[in-house]
Coordinates of C-alpha atoms in Angstrom, one line a residue:
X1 CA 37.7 -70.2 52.3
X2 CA 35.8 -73.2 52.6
X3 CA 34.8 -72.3 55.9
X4 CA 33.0 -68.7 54.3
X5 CA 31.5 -70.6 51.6
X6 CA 29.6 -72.9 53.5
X7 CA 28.5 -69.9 55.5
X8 CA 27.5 -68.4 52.5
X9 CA 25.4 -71.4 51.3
X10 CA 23.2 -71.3 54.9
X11 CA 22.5 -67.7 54.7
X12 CA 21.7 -68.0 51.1
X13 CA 19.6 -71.1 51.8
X14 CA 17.7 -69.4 54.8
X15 CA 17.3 -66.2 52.8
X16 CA 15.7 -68.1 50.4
X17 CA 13.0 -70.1 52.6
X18 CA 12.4 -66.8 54.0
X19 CA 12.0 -64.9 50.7
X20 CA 9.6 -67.6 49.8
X21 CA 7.4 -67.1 52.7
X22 CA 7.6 -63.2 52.2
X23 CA 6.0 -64.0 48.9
X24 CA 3.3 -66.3 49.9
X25 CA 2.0 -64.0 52.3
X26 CA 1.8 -61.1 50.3
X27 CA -2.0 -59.6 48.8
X28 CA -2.5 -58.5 45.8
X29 CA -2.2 -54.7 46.3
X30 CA 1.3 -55.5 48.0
X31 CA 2.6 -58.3 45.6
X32 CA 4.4 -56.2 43.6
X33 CA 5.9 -54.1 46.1
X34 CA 6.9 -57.4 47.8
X35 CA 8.5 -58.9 44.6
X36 CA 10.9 -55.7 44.1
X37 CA 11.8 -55.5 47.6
X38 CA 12.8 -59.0 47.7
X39 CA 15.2 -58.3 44.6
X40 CA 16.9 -55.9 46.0
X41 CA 17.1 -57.9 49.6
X42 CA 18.9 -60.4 46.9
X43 CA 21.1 -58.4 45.6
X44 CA 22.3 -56.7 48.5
X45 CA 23.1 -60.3 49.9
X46 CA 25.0 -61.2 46.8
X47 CA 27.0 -57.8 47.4
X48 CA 27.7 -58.8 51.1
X49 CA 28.9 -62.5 49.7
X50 CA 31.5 -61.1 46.9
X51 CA 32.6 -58.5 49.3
X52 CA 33.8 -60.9 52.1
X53 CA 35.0 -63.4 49.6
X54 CA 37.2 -60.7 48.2
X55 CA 38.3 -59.7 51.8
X56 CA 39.7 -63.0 52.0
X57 CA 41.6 -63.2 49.1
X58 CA 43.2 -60.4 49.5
X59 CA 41.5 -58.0 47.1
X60 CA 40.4 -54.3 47.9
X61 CA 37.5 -53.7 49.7
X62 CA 35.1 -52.1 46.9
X63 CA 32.0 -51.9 49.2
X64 CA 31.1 -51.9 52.8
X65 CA 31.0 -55.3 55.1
X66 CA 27.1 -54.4 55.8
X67 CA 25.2 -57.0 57.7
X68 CA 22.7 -59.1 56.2
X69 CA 19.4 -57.1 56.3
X70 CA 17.4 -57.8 59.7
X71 CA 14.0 -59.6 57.5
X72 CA 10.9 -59.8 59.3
X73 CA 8.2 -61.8 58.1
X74 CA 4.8 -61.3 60.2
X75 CA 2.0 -62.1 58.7
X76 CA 0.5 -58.9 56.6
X77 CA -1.8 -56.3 58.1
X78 CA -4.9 -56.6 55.9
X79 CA -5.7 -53.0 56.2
X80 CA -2.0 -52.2 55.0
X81 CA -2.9 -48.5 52.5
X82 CA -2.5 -48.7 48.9
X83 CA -0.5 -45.6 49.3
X84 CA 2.4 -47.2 51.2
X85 CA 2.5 -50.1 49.3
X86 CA 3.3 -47.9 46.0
X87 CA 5.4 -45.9 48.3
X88 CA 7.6 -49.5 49.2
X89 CA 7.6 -49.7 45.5
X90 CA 9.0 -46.4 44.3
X91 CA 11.5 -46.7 46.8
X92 CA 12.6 -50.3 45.3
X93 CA 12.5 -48.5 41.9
X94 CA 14.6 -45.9 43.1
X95 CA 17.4 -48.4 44.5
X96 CA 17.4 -51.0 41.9
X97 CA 18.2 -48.5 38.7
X98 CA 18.8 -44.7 40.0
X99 CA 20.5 -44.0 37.0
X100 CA 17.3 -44.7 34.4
X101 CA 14.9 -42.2 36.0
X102 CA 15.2 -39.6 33.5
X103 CA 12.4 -37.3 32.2
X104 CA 10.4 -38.6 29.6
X105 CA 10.0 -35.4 26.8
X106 CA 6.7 -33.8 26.1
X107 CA 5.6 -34.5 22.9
X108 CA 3.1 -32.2 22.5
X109 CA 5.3 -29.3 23.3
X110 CA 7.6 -30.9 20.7
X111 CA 4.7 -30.6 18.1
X112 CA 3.8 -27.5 19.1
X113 CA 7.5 -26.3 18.4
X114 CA 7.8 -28.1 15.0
X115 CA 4.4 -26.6 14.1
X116 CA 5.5 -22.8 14.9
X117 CA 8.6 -23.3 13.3
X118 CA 7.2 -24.4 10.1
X119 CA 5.1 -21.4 10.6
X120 CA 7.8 -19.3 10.7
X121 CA 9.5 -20.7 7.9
X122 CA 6.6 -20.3 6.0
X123 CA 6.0 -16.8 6.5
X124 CA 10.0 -16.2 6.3
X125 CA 9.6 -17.7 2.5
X126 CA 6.4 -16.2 1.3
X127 CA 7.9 -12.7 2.2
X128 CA 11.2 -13.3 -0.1
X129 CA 8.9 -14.3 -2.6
X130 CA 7.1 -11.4 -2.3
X131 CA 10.1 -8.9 -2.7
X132 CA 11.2 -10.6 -5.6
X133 CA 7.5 -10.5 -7.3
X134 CA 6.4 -6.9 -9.7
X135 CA 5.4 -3.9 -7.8
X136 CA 2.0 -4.1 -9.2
X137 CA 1.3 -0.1 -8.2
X138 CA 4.2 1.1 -10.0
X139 CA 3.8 -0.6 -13.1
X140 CA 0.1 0.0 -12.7
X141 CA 1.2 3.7 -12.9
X142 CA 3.9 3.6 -15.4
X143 CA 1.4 2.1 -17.8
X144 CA -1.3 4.8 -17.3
X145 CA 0.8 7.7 -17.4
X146 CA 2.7 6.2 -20.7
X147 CA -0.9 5.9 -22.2
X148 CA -2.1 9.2 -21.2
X149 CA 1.0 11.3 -22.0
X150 CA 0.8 9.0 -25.3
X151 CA -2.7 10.8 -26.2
X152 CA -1.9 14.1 -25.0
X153 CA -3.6 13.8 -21.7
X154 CA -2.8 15.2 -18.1
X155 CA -4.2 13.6 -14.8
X156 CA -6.3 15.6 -12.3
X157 CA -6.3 13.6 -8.9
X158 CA -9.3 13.4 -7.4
X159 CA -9.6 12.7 -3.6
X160 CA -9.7 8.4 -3.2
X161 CA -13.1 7.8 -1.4
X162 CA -16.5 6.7 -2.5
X163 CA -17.9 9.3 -4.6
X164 CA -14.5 9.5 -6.8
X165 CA -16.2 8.0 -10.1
X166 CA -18.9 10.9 -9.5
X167 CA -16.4 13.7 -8.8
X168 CA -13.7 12.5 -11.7
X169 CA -17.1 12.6 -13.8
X170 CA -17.9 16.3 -12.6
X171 CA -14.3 17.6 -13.0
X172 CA -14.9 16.1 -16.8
X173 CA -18.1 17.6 -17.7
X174 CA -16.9 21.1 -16.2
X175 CA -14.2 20.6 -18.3
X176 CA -15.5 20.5 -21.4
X177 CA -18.5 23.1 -20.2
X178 CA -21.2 20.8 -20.0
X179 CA -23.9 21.7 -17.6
X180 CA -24.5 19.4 -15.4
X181 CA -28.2 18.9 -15.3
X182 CA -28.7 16.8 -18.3
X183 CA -29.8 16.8 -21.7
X184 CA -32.5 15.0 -21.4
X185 CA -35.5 15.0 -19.1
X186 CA -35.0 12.2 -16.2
X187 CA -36.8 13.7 -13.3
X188 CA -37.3 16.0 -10.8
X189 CA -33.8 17.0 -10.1
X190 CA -33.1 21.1 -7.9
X191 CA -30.0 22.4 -9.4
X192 CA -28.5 25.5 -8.7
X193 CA -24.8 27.0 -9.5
X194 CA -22.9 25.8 -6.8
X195 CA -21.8 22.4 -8.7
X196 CA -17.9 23.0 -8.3
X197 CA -18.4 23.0 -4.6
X198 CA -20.3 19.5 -4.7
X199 CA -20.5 18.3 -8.1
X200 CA -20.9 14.6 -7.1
X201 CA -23.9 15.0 -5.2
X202 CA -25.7 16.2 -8.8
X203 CA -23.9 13.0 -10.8
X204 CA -25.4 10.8 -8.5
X205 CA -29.0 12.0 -8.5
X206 CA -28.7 12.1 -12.5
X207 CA -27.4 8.0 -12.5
X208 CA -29.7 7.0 -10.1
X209 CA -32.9 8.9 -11.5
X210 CA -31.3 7.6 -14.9
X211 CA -31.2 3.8 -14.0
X212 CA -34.7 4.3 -12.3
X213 CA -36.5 5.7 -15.4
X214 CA -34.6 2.6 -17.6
X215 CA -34.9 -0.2 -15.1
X216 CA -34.9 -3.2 -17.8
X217 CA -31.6 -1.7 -19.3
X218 CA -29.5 -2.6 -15.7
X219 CA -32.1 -4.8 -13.4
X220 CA -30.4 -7.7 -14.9
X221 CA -27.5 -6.9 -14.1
X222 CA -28.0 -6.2 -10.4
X223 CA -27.5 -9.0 -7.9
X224 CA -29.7 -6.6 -5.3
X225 CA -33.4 -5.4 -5.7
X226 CA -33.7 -2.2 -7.9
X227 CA -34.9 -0.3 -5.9
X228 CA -32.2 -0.7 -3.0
X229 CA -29.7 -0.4 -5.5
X230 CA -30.8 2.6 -6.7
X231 CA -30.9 4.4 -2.9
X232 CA -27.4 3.5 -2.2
X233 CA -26.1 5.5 -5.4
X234 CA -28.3 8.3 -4.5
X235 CA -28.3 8.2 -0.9
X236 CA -24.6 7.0 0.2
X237 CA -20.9 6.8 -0.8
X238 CA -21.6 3.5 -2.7
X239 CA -18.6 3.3 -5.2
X240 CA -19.9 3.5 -9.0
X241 CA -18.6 1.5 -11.8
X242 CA -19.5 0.6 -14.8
X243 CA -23.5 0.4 -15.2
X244 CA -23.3 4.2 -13.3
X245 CA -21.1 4.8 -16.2
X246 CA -23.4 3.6 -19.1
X247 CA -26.0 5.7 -17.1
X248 CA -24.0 8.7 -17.1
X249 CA -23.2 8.7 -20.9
X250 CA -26.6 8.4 -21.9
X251 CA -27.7 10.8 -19.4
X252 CA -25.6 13.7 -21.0
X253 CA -25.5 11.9 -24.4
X254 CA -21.5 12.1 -24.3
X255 CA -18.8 9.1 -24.7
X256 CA -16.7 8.2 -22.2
X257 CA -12.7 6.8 -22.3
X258 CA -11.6 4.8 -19.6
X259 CA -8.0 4.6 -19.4
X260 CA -7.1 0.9 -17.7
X261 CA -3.9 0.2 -15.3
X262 CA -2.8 -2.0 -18.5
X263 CA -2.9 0.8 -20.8
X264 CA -6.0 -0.1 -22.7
X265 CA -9.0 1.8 -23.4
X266 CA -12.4 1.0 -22.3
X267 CA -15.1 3.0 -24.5
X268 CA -18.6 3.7 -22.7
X269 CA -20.5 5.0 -25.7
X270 CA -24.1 6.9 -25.9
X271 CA -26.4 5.5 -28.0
X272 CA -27.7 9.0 -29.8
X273 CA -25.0 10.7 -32.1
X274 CA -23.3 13.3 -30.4
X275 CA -21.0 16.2 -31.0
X276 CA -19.5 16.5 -27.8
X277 CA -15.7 15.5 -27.3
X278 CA -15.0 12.2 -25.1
X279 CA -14.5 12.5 -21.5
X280 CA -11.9 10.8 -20.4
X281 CA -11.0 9.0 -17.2
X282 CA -8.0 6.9 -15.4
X283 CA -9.0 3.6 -13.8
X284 CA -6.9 2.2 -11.2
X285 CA -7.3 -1.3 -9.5
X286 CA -3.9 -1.5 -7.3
X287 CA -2.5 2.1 -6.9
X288 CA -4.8 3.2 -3.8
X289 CA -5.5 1.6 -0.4
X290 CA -9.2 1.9 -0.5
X291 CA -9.3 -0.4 -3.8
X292 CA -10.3 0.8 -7.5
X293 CA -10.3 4.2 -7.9
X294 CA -11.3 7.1 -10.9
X295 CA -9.0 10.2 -11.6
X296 CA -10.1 12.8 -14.1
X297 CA -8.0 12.9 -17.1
X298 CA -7.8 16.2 -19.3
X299 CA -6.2 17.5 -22.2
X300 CA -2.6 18.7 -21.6
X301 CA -2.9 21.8 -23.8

């Protein structure tokens, strides 16, 4: 025993003195690699120690008798590559702690997750909401059939596009056999009898020849010039509201009753006395895809 210990303390002494020229002789680019290597030159010598010392007690032979590594220690080759020495040092990585090189995790992809599932979470609770909110069509069209059946009234659909204020307004004025050039002189306007067939052409010359001949009763009201205003009721499938509407009831000197989607009554009324019977209309801001829409409403009997 004493005998392997002493031989232990020379190789350990002449490993040092070695280790420390090793060191000395290193550059900067291969310190590093130098340093790691000469750990793990120590450590395998430690290894070879406890292994023969447990040989000669008696004790099983946990790791293999291997010879003290063969160290050569020329002096360094200046030219030595960056590219080996971080090769020497991923290798001394490698052997000192194999078990710690695991894959660090991408933490951008892990924001990029947490961020699409809140997404999703997000959309997943806005749409429960939704199903648990009022079905603003139907009760849209509960109210305005309650209020029209209330007053005697029947509903005439009228096809959902641009020129549905101007038809709904034809449909009335047939109705009640008013002719659809107006009462009162506006301009030169053609008519002839074929107004069933495209009765919303005429209503739109008569608002927009209207609005023209009365400019300071809408220009201020217009967030456009008058006169472009003016084209796109005449000329296009502009939707109409409710300054076509005021125009319209002067125009043929009737009174108009718009029936709201909350059941209320909007009343558009001519400013001469008249004797004709009010025209009546449904309003809808929910119930059809294109937006707000006009239906025609007449009397059930």
């Amino acid at each position: 025993m004493e005998e392997l210990q002493c031989k232990h303390r020379q190789e350990l002494k002449e490993f040092q003195s070695r280790i420390t020229q090793k060191r000395k002789s290193a550059s900067k680019k291969t310190r590093k690699g130098v340093n790691d290597e000469c750990e793990a030159l120590e450590r395998q010598l430690k290894d070879k120690h406890d292994c023969e010392l447990s040989k000669l007690r008696g004790e099983p032979d946990l790791a293999t008798n291997s010879p003290l590594p063969n160290l050569t220690f020329d002096e360094p080759d200046p030219e030595i590559s960056l590219e080996n020495s971080m090769s020497s040092i991923s290798l001394s990585r490698a052997l000192m702690k194999p078990t710690e090189q695991t894959k660090k995790p991408n933490r951008q992809k892990a924001r990029l997750a947490r961020r699409a599932a809140e997404k999703e979470a997000a959309a997943t609770q806005a749409a429960e909401e939704a199903e648990e909110l009022p079905n603003r069509r139907d009760q849209e069209h509960e109210a305005i059939r309650g209020a029209y059946i209330l007053r005697d009234l029947k509903e005439k659909e009228i096809r959902p596009d641009g020129h549905c204020l101007y038809a709904a307004m034809a449909d009335q004025l047939i109705d009640a056999k008013i002719d659809l050039a107006p009462n009162i002189e506006i301009g030169d306007i053609s008519y002839n009898n074929q107004y069933a067939e495209a009765g919303y052409k005429v209503i739109r010359q008569v608002a927009a020849s209207y609005i023209s001949r009365h400019p300071d009763d809408f220009e201020p009201f217009l967030e456009q010039p008058l006169e472009d205003y003016i084209t796109s009721i005449r000329d296009t499938a502009e939707w109409g509201g409710h300054l076509e509407l005021m125009a319209l009831a002067q125009a043929y000197r009737v009174n108009i009753n718009v029936l709201q989607g909350d059941g209320k009554v909007e009343k558009i009324e001519c400013s001469k006395e008249t004797s004709a019977e009010p025209l009546w209309l449904a309003y809808y801001r929910h119930s059809f895809g294109l937006g707000e829409h006009y239906n025609s409403l007449r009397r059930a009997n």
